Coordinates of C-alpha atoms and ligand atoms in Angstrom, one line a residue:
X1 CA -203.2 -98.7 -188.9
X2 CA -205.9 -97.7 -186.4
X3 CA -205.5 -96.8 -182.8
X4 CA -208.4 -96.9 -180.2
X5 CA -208.8 -93.5 -178.5
X6 CA -211.9 -94.0 -176.2
X7 CA -215.1 -96.0 -176.5
X8 CA -216.1 -95.7 -180.2
X9 CA -213.5 -93.1 -181.2
X10 CA -210.6 -94.4 -183.2
X11 CA -207.5 -92.6 -184.5
X12 CA -207.3 -93.2 -188.3
X13 CA -204.4 -90.8 -189.2
X14 CA -200.9 -91.1 -190.5
X15 CA -197.6 -91.1 -188.6
X16 CA -195.0 -89.4 -190.9
X17 CA -191.5 -90.3 -189.6
X18 CA -189.8 -88.9 -192.7
X19 CA -191.1 -85.4 -192.7
X20 CA -188.2 -82.9 -192.3
X21 CA -189.7 -79.7 -193.6
X22 CA -193.3 -78.4 -193.4
X23 CA -194.9 -75.3 -195.1
X24 CA -192.3 -75.7 -197.9
X25 CA -189.0 -74.7 -196.2
X26 CA -190.6 -72.5 -193.6
X27 CA -190.8 -75.0 -190.7
X28 CA -188.3 -77.7 -189.8
X29 CA -189.7 -80.9 -188.4
X30 CA -186.7 -82.6 -186.8
X31 CA -188.9 -85.3 -185.3
X32 CA -191.3 -85.8 -188.1
X33 CA -195.1 -85.3 -187.6
X34 CA -198.4 -87.0 -187.5
X35 CA -201.7 -86.1 -189.3
X36 CA -204.4 -87.1 -186.9
X37 CA -207.8 -88.0 -188.1
X38 CA -210.5 -89.6 -186.1
X39 CA -213.5 -91.9 -186.8
X40 CA -216.5 -91.8 -184.4
X41 CA -218.9 -94.7 -184.7
X42 CA -222.1 -94.0 -182.8
X43 CA -225.6 -94.1 -184.4
X44 CA -224.0 -91.7 -186.8
X45 CA -220.6 -92.4 -188.2
X46 CA -218.4 -89.3 -188.4
X47 CA -214.9 -88.7 -189.7
X48 CA -213.0 -85.8 -188.2
X49 CA -210.4 -84.3 -190.6
X50 CA -208.1 -86.2 -193.0
X51 CA -204.4 -86.3 -193.8
X52 CA -201.8 -84.6 -196.0
X53 CA -202.1 -85.2 -199.8
X54 CA -199.2 -87.7 -200.3
X55 CA -201.1 -90.1 -198.0
X56 CA -204.6 -89.6 -199.4
X57 CA -204.9 -92.9 -201.1
X58 CA -203.4 -94.8 -198.2
X59 CA -205.7 -92.9 -195.8
X60 CA -208.9 -93.7 -197.6
X61 CA -207.9 -97.4 -198.2
X62 CA -207.1 -97.7 -194.5
X63 CA -210.4 -96.0 -193.5
X64 CA -212.2 -98.6 -195.6
X65 CA -210.8 -101.4 -193.5
X66 CA -212.5 -99.7 -190.5
X67 CA -215.8 -98.7 -192.1
X68 CA -217.7 -99.1 -195.4
X69 CA -217.5 -95.6 -196.8
X70 CA -221.2 -95.7 -197.6
X71 CA -221.8 -96.0 -193.9
X72 CA -220.2 -92.6 -193.2
X73 CA -222.8 -90.0 -192.3
X74 CA -220.6 -86.9 -192.6
X75 CA -217.1 -85.5 -192.2
X76 CA -216.1 -82.6 -190.0
X77 CA -213.3 -80.4 -191.5
X78 CA -212.0 -78.4 -188.5
X79 CA -209.5 -76.6 -190.8
X80 CA -209.0 -76.3 -194.5
X81 CA -205.2 -76.5 -194.6
X82 CA -203.8 -79.2 -196.9
X83 CA -202.2 -81.2 -194.2
X84 CA -205.7 -82.0 -192.9
X85 CA -207.8 -81.7 -196.0
X86 CA -205.4 -83.3 -198.4
X87 CA -207.3 -86.6 -198.6
X88 CA -210.6 -84.9 -198.9
X89 CA -210.7 -85.0 -202.8
X90 CA -209.9 -88.7 -202.8
X91 CA -212.6 -89.4 -200.2
X92 CA -215.1 -87.2 -202.1
X93 CA -214.3 -89.1 -205.3
X94 CA -215.4 -92.3 -203.6
X95 CA -218.3 -90.7 -201.7
X96 CA -219.4 -87.7 -203.7
X97 CA -222.5 -87.1 -201.6
X98 CA -220.8 -87.0 -198.2
X99 CA -221.8 -83.9 -196.3
X100 CA -218.9 -81.7 -195.1
X101 CA -219.4 -79.8 -191.8
X102 CA -217.1 -76.8 -191.5
X103 CA -217.1 -73.0 -190.9
X104 CA -218.1 -70.5 -193.5
X105 CA -214.5 -69.5 -193.9
X106 CA -213.6 -73.2 -194.5
X107 CA -216.0 -73.4 -197.4
X108 CA -214.0 -70.6 -199.0
X109 CA -210.6 -72.1 -198.2
X110 CA -211.6 -75.6 -199.3
X111 CA -213.2 -74.4 -202.5
X112 CA -210.3 -72.1 -203.1
X113 CA -207.8 -75.0 -202.9
X114 CA -209.7 -77.9 -204.4
X115 CA -212.5 -76.2 -206.5
X116 CA -214.8 -79.1 -205.6
X117 CA -218.5 -78.9 -205.9
X118 CA -219.3 -80.6 -202.6
X119 CA -222.1 -80.5 -200.1
X120 CA -221.0 -78.1 -197.4
X121 CA -222.9 -77.6 -194.2
X122 CA -221.8 -74.4 -192.4
X123 CA -221.5 -74.4 -188.7
X124 CA -220.7 -71.7 -186.1
X125 CA -219.8 -71.6 -182.4
X126 CA -222.5 -73.3 -180.3
X127 CA -224.1 -75.3 -183.1
X128 CA -224.4 -79.0 -182.3
X129 CA -225.4 -82.2 -184.0
X130 CA -226.9 -85.3 -182.3
X131 CA -224.9 -88.4 -183.3
X132 CA -227.0 -90.8 -181.2
X133 CA -226.4 -92.9 -178.1
X134 CA -226.8 -89.7 -176.1
X135 CA -223.8 -88.0 -177.6
X136 CA -223.5 -84.9 -179.8
X137 CA -220.8 -82.8 -181.5
X138 CA -220.5 -79.2 -180.5
X139 CA -218.6 -76.7 -182.6
X140 CA -216.4 -73.9 -181.4
X141 CA -214.9 -71.5 -184.0
X142 CA -211.2 -70.9 -183.5
X143 CA -210.9 -67.9 -186.0
X144 CA -207.3 -67.1 -186.7
X145 CA -206.0 -70.0 -184.6
X146 CA -204.3 -70.2 -187.0
X147 CA -206.4 -69.6 -190.1
X148 CA -209.8 -67.8 -190.5
X149 CA -211.4 -71.2 -191.1
X150 CA -210.1 -73.0 -187.9
X151 CA -212.5 -74.6 -185.4
X152 CA -212.6 -77.2 -182.7
X153 CA -215.2 -79.9 -182.3
X154 CA -216.3 -81.2 -178.9
X155 CA -217.8 -84.7 -178.4
X156 CA -220.1 -84.8 -175.4
X157 CA -220.3 -88.0 -173.3
X158 CA -216.7 -88.9 -174.1
X159 CA -215.6 -85.4 -173.3
X160 CA -213.1 -85.2 -176.2
X161 CA -212.1 -81.9 -177.7
X162 CA -210.9 -82.3 -181.3
X163 CA -208.8 -79.1 -181.3
X164 CA -207.1 -79.5 -184.7
X165 CA -203.7 -77.5 -184.9
X166 CA -204.2 -75.9 -181.4
X167 CA -202.3 -77.7 -178.7
X168 CA -200.5 -79.8 -181.4
X169 CA -196.9 -80.2 -182.3
X170 CA -194.9 -81.7 -185.1
X171 CA -193.8 -84.9 -183.5
X172 CA -193.9 -88.5 -184.8
X173 CA -194.6 -91.0 -182.1
X174 CA -195.5 -94.6 -182.6
X175 CA -198.3 -94.6 -180.0
X176 CA -199.5 -91.0 -180.1
X177 CA -200.5 -90.3 -176.5
X178 CA -198.9 -87.7 -174.3
X179 CA -198.2 -90.1 -171.4
X180 CA -196.3 -92.4 -173.7
X181 CA -194.0 -89.8 -175.3
X182 CA -190.6 -88.6 -174.2
X183 CA -191.7 -85.6 -172.1
X184 CA -188.7 -83.3 -172.9
X185 CA -189.0 -83.9 -176.7
X186 CA -192.7 -83.3 -176.4
X187 CA -192.3 -80.0 -174.6
X188 CA -189.6 -78.8 -177.0
X189 CA -191.9 -79.5 -180.0
X190 CA -194.9 -77.8 -178.3
X191 CA -193.1 -74.6 -177.5
X192 CA -191.4 -74.5 -181.0
X193 CA -194.9 -74.9 -182.6
X194 CA -196.3 -72.1 -180.5
X195 CA -193.4 -69.8 -181.0
X196 CA -193.2 -70.2 -184.7
X197 CA -196.9 -70.5 -185.6
X198 CA -199.1 -69.0 -182.9
X199 CA -197.1 -66.1 -181.5
X200 CA -198.9 -63.5 -183.7
X201 CA -202.2 -64.7 -182.4
X202 CA -201.4 -64.7 -178.7
X203 CA -204.1 -62.2 -177.8
X204 CA -206.7 -64.4 -179.5
X205 CA -205.3 -67.5 -177.9
X206 CA -205.7 -66.0 -174.4
X207 CA -209.2 -64.9 -175.1
X208 CA -210.2 -68.2 -176.7
X209 CA -208.9 -70.2 -173.7
X210 CA -210.9 -68.0 -171.3
X211 CA -214.0 -68.5 -173.6
X212 CA -213.7 -72.3 -173.7
X213 CA -213.0 -72.6 -169.9
X214 CA -216.1 -70.5 -169.3
X215 CA -218.2 -73.1 -171.1
X216 CA -217.3 -75.5 -168.2
X217 CA -217.1 -78.5 -170.5
X218 CA -215.5 -81.4 -168.9
X219 CA -212.4 -82.2 -171.0
X220 CA -211.0 -85.8 -170.6
X221 CA -209.1 -85.8 -173.9
X222 CA -207.7 -83.2 -176.2
X223 CA -207.3 -84.9 -179.6
X224 CA -205.1 -82.6 -181.7
X225 CA -204.3 -82.9 -185.4
X226 CA -200.5 -83.2 -185.0
X227 CA -198.5 -85.2 -182.6
X228 CA -199.8 -86.6 -179.3
X229 CA -203.4 -87.0 -178.0
X230 CA -203.5 -85.4 -174.6
X231 CA -205.2 -87.9 -172.3
X232 CA -203.1 -87.7 -169.2
X233 CA -203.8 -84.4 -167.4
X234 CA -204.9 -82.8 -170.7
X235 CA -205.3 -79.4 -169.3
X236 CA -201.5 -79.2 -168.8
X237 CA -201.1 -78.0 -172.4
X238 CA -204.0 -75.5 -172.0
X239 CA -202.1 -74.1 -169.0
X240 CA -198.9 -73.9 -171.0
X241 CA -200.8 -72.0 -173.8
X242 CA -202.3 -69.7 -171.3
X243 CA -198.7 -68.8 -170.1
X244 CA -197.2 -68.6 -173.6
X245 CA -200.1 -66.4 -174.8
X246 CA -199.4 -63.8 -172.2
X247 CA -196.2 -62.4 -173.7
X248 CA -194.1 -65.2 -172.4
X249 CA -190.5 -64.7 -171.4
X250 CA -187.8 -66.3 -169.2
X251 CA -184.7 -64.7 -167.8
X252 CA -182.9 -65.4 -171.0
X253 CA -180.9 -63.1 -173.3
X254 CA -180.2 -64.4 -176.8
X255 CA -177.5 -63.0 -179.1
X256 CA -178.1 -63.7 -182.8
X257 CA -175.3 -62.8 -185.1
X258 CA -173.8 -63.5 -188.5
X259 CA -170.3 -62.8 -189.6
X260 CA -168.0 -63.0 -192.6
X261 CA -164.5 -62.4 -191.0
X262 CA -165.3 -63.2 -187.4
X263 CA -165.4 -59.7 -186.1
X264 CA -169.1 -59.6 -185.4
X265 CA -168.7 -63.1 -183.8
X266 CA -166.0 -61.7 -181.4
X267 CA -168.3 -58.9 -180.6
X268 CA -171.1 -61.3 -179.7
X269 CA -168.7 -63.3 -177.4
X270 CA -167.6 -60.2 -175.6
X271 CA -171.1 -58.9 -175.1
X272 CA -172.0 -62.3 -173.7
X273 CA -169.1 -62.1 -171.3
X274 CA -170.3 -58.7 -170.1
X275 CA -173.8 -60.2 -169.4
X276 CA -172.2 -63.1 -167.5
X277 CA -170.1 -60.7 -165.4
X278 CA -173.2 -58.6 -164.5
X279 CA -175.9 -61.3 -164.2
X280 CA -174.4 -64.8 -163.8
X281 CA -177.8 -66.4 -163.4
X282 CA -179.3 -65.1 -166.6
X283 CA -179.5 -67.8 -169.4
X284 CA -177.4 -66.5 -172.3
X285 CA -177.4 -68.1 -175.7
X286 CA -175.1 -67.1 -178.6
X287 CA -176.3 -68.3 -181.9
X288 CA -174.9 -68.0 -185.4
X289 CA -178.1 -67.4 -187.3
X290 CA -176.7 -68.4 -190.7
X291 CA -175.8 -71.9 -189.3
X292 CA -178.7 -72.6 -187.1
X293 CA -182.2 -73.8 -187.9
X294 CA -184.3 -70.7 -188.2
X295 CA -187.2 -72.1 -186.3
X296 CA -185.0 -73.1 -183.4
X297 CA -183.7 -69.5 -183.4
X298 CA -187.3 -68.2 -183.1
X299 CA -188.0 -70.6 -180.2
X300 CA -185.0 -69.1 -178.4
X301 CA -186.2 -65.6 -179.1
X302 CA -189.6 -66.6 -177.8
X303 CA -188.0 -67.5 -174.4
X304 CA -186.0 -64.3 -174.2
X305 CA -186.6 -61.0 -172.5
X306 CA -183.9 -59.3 -174.5
X307 CA -182.2 -60.1 -177.8
X308 CA -179.2 -58.7 -179.5
X309 CA -179.0 -58.9 -183.3
X310 CA -175.6 -58.5 -185.0
X311 CA -174.5 -58.4 -188.6
X312 CA -171.5 -57.0 -190.5
X313 CA -172.4 -54.4 -193.0
X314 CA -172.4 -55.9 -196.5
X315 CA -173.4 -54.0 -199.6
X316 CA -174.7 -51.2 -197.4
X317 CA -177.0 -53.6 -195.6
X318 CA -177.0 -56.8 -193.6
X319 CA -176.3 -60.4 -194.4
X320 CA -178.9 -62.6 -196.0
X321 CA -179.4 -64.7 -192.8
X322 CA -179.9 -61.5 -190.7
X323 CA -182.5 -60.2 -193.1
X324 CA -184.3 -63.5 -193.1
X325 CA -184.5 -63.6 -189.3
X326 CA -185.5 -60.0 -189.0
X327 CA -188.4 -60.6 -191.5
X328 CA -189.5 -63.6 -189.4
X329 CA -189.3 -61.5 -186.2
X330 CA -191.4 -58.7 -187.8
X331 CA -194.1 -61.1 -188.9
X332 CA -194.3 -62.9 -185.6
X333 CA -195.0 -59.6 -183.7
X334 CA -193.4 -60.5 -180.4
X335 CA -194.5 -58.3 -177.5
X336 CA -192.8 -57.2 -174.3
X337 CA -189.3 -57.9 -175.4
X338 CA -186.2 -55.7 -175.6
X339 CA -183.6 -55.6 -178.3
X340 CA -180.4 -54.0 -179.5
X341 CA -178.1 -54.2 -182.6
X342 CA -174.4 -54.6 -183.1
X343 CA -171.9 -55.4 -185.8
X344 CA -168.7 -54.6 -187.6
X345 CA -168.3 -52.5 -190.7
X346 CA -165.5 -51.2 -192.9
X347 CA -166.5 -47.8 -194.2
X348 CA -170.2 -46.8 -194.5
X349 CA -171.7 -48.9 -191.6
X350 CA -175.4 -49.1 -192.5
X351 CA -175.7 -52.5 -190.7
X352 CA -176.4 -51.5 -187.1
X353 CA -178.9 -48.7 -187.8
X354 CA -180.7 -50.9 -190.3
X355 CA -181.0 -53.7 -187.7
X356 CA -182.1 -51.2 -185.1
X357 CA -184.9 -49.8 -187.3
X358 CA -186.0 -53.2 -188.3
X359 CA -186.2 -54.4 -184.6
X360 CA -188.2 -51.3 -183.8
X361 CA -190.6 -52.0 -186.7
X362 CA -190.9 -55.5 -185.4
X363 CA -192.2 -54.3 -182.1
X364 CA -189.1 -54.6 -179.8
X365 CA -188.3 -52.0 -177.3
X366 CA -184.8 -50.7 -178.2
X367 CA -182.7 -51.1 -175.1
X368 CA -179.6 -49.3 -176.4
X369 CA -178.8 -47.5 -179.6
X370 CA -176.4 -50.3 -180.4
X371 CA -172.7 -50.8 -181.1
X372 CA -170.9 -50.6 -184.5
X373 CA -167.2 -51.5 -184.6
X374 CA -164.9 -50.3 -187.4
X375 CA -163.2 -53.3 -189.0
X376 CA -162.2 -56.0 -186.6
X377 CA -162.6 -55.2 -182.9
X378 CA -159.4 -54.3 -180.9
X379 CA -159.0 -54.6 -177.1
X380 CA -160.8 -51.3 -176.5
X381 CA -163.7 -52.2 -178.8
X382 CA -164.0 -55.6 -177.1
X383 CA -164.1 -53.8 -173.7
X384 CA -166.9 -51.6 -175.1
X385 CA -168.8 -54.8 -176.1
X386 CA -168.4 -56.1 -172.5
X387 CA -169.6 -52.8 -171.1
X388 CA -172.7 -53.0 -173.4
X389 CA -173.3 -56.6 -172.1
X390 CA -173.0 -55.5 -168.5
X391 CA -175.4 -52.6 -169.1
X392 CA -178.0 -54.6 -171.1
X393 CA -177.9 -57.5 -168.6
X394 CA -180.0 -55.4 -166.2
X395 CA -182.2 -53.7 -168.9
Ligands
FMN401 C1 -168.8 -58.3 -199.8 C2 -168.5 -57.2 -198.7 C3 -169.3 -56.1 -198.8 C4 -169.1 -55.1 -197.8 N1 -169.9 -54.0 -197.9 C5 -169.7 -53.0 -196.9 C6 -170.5 -51.8 -197.0 O1 -171.3 -51.6 -197.8 N2 -170.3 -50.8 -196.0 C7 -169.4 -51.1 -195.0 O2 -169.3 -50.2 -194.1 N3 -168.6 -52.2 -194.9 C8 -168.8 -53.1 -195.9 N4 -168.0 -54.3 -195.8 C9 -166.9 -54.4 -194.8 C10 -167.3 -55.2 -193.7 O3 -168.5 -54.7 -193.0 C11 -166.1 -55.3 -192.7 O4 -165.1 -56.1 -193.3 C12 -166.5 -55.9 -191.3 O5 -165.4 -55.7 -190.4 C13 -166.8 -57.4 -191.4 O6 -167.3 -57.9 -190.2 P1 -167.2 -59.4 -189.9 O7 -165.8 -59.7 -189.4 O8 -168.2 -59.6 -188.7 O9 -167.6 -60.2 -191.1 C14 -168.2 -55.3 -196.8 C15 -167.4 -56.4 -196.8 C16 -167.6 -57.4 -197.7 C17 -166.8 -58.7 -197.6
FE2_402 FE1 -202.9 -75.5 -190.1
FE2_403 FE1 -201.9 -78.6 -189.3

């Protein structure tokens, strides 16, 4: 299946409706995904990226219906990750002499993963290749967005930015153009992708956007490697990224809790009541972290200005789900957010101080020393929870 993008540029990727998990079990893909690859047929015939390993055979067979593989002049690998390079070994098996244009870091990542003795041609920011008919490809390194090897490729004349993972989202759509997608679903998948994958690199994202805008390249289309191709007002997603990259937050407070015997859950509900009493317009979400998709949890944290994390003390520590989320929070390195801890305990009560220390390590500003409740909360303890909510609502 091939989809025309513009003039001599064709989408030759794979729509994966079945994908439910990505990066092992680390990222949920409720709405599937696409692996976008593109064929440019000018005087030179160029392939941009490939697809994930399970679709390698299918991809190259499909590509052959569009072009004789011997007529390909080179391939551009914008990123070495397997969801885009997975079909490279199959392609190279059939065209062993095909030159691969990529960053120096991508030579390392591709060799490190496939151990292929292929013809690499290293490019860096500003390098360009004439592909005939007055058009050329210009490369822009996108170091750490989100791997050291990442880059974007710009096609002059057609004004298409092949941005790879940047501006993408895991979203299967039959006709992958932004104007044809359900806008709410599209937005939800974009912000989830940013929150879960790009948050640690926000400073780099902000700088890179400024750098690319300063080049004054006309951008008619942003052709990403997952989800939709941005052709209707493509800079809308750049503006979103610019906002998300600057320590994004809404007027939202999110309570994340786990519980064994409902005490910590009752604390969460009472804290939420206190916030409502004090600031009725603040968006408050109360989430059982053991029963909620972890990436959806992270997206809610991304939108929050303050989070509260609650766990009962178990085995002198916190529950499994609480530790999992705290580890994610630490790795994502959120900035400009406040946090506090809460939870029930029976005797030693290590839970709350442990969560507080972990939140601090993760870069959150501690808004309150937190609240531990001995056994199940009584009327007084619940009132203390409401008071904490009222206080933190205005933190
Ligand atoms: C398996 C298990 C281990 C526990 N370990 C501890 C502990 O090490 N220290 C402590 O203070 N309380 C411990 N507790 C007691 C709980 O923290 C206490 O029952 C608390 O009220 C439970 O809160 P919850 O209703 O939110 O589950 C443990 C309880 C269970 C079931
Ligand atoms: Fe990637
Ligand atoms: Fe990707």
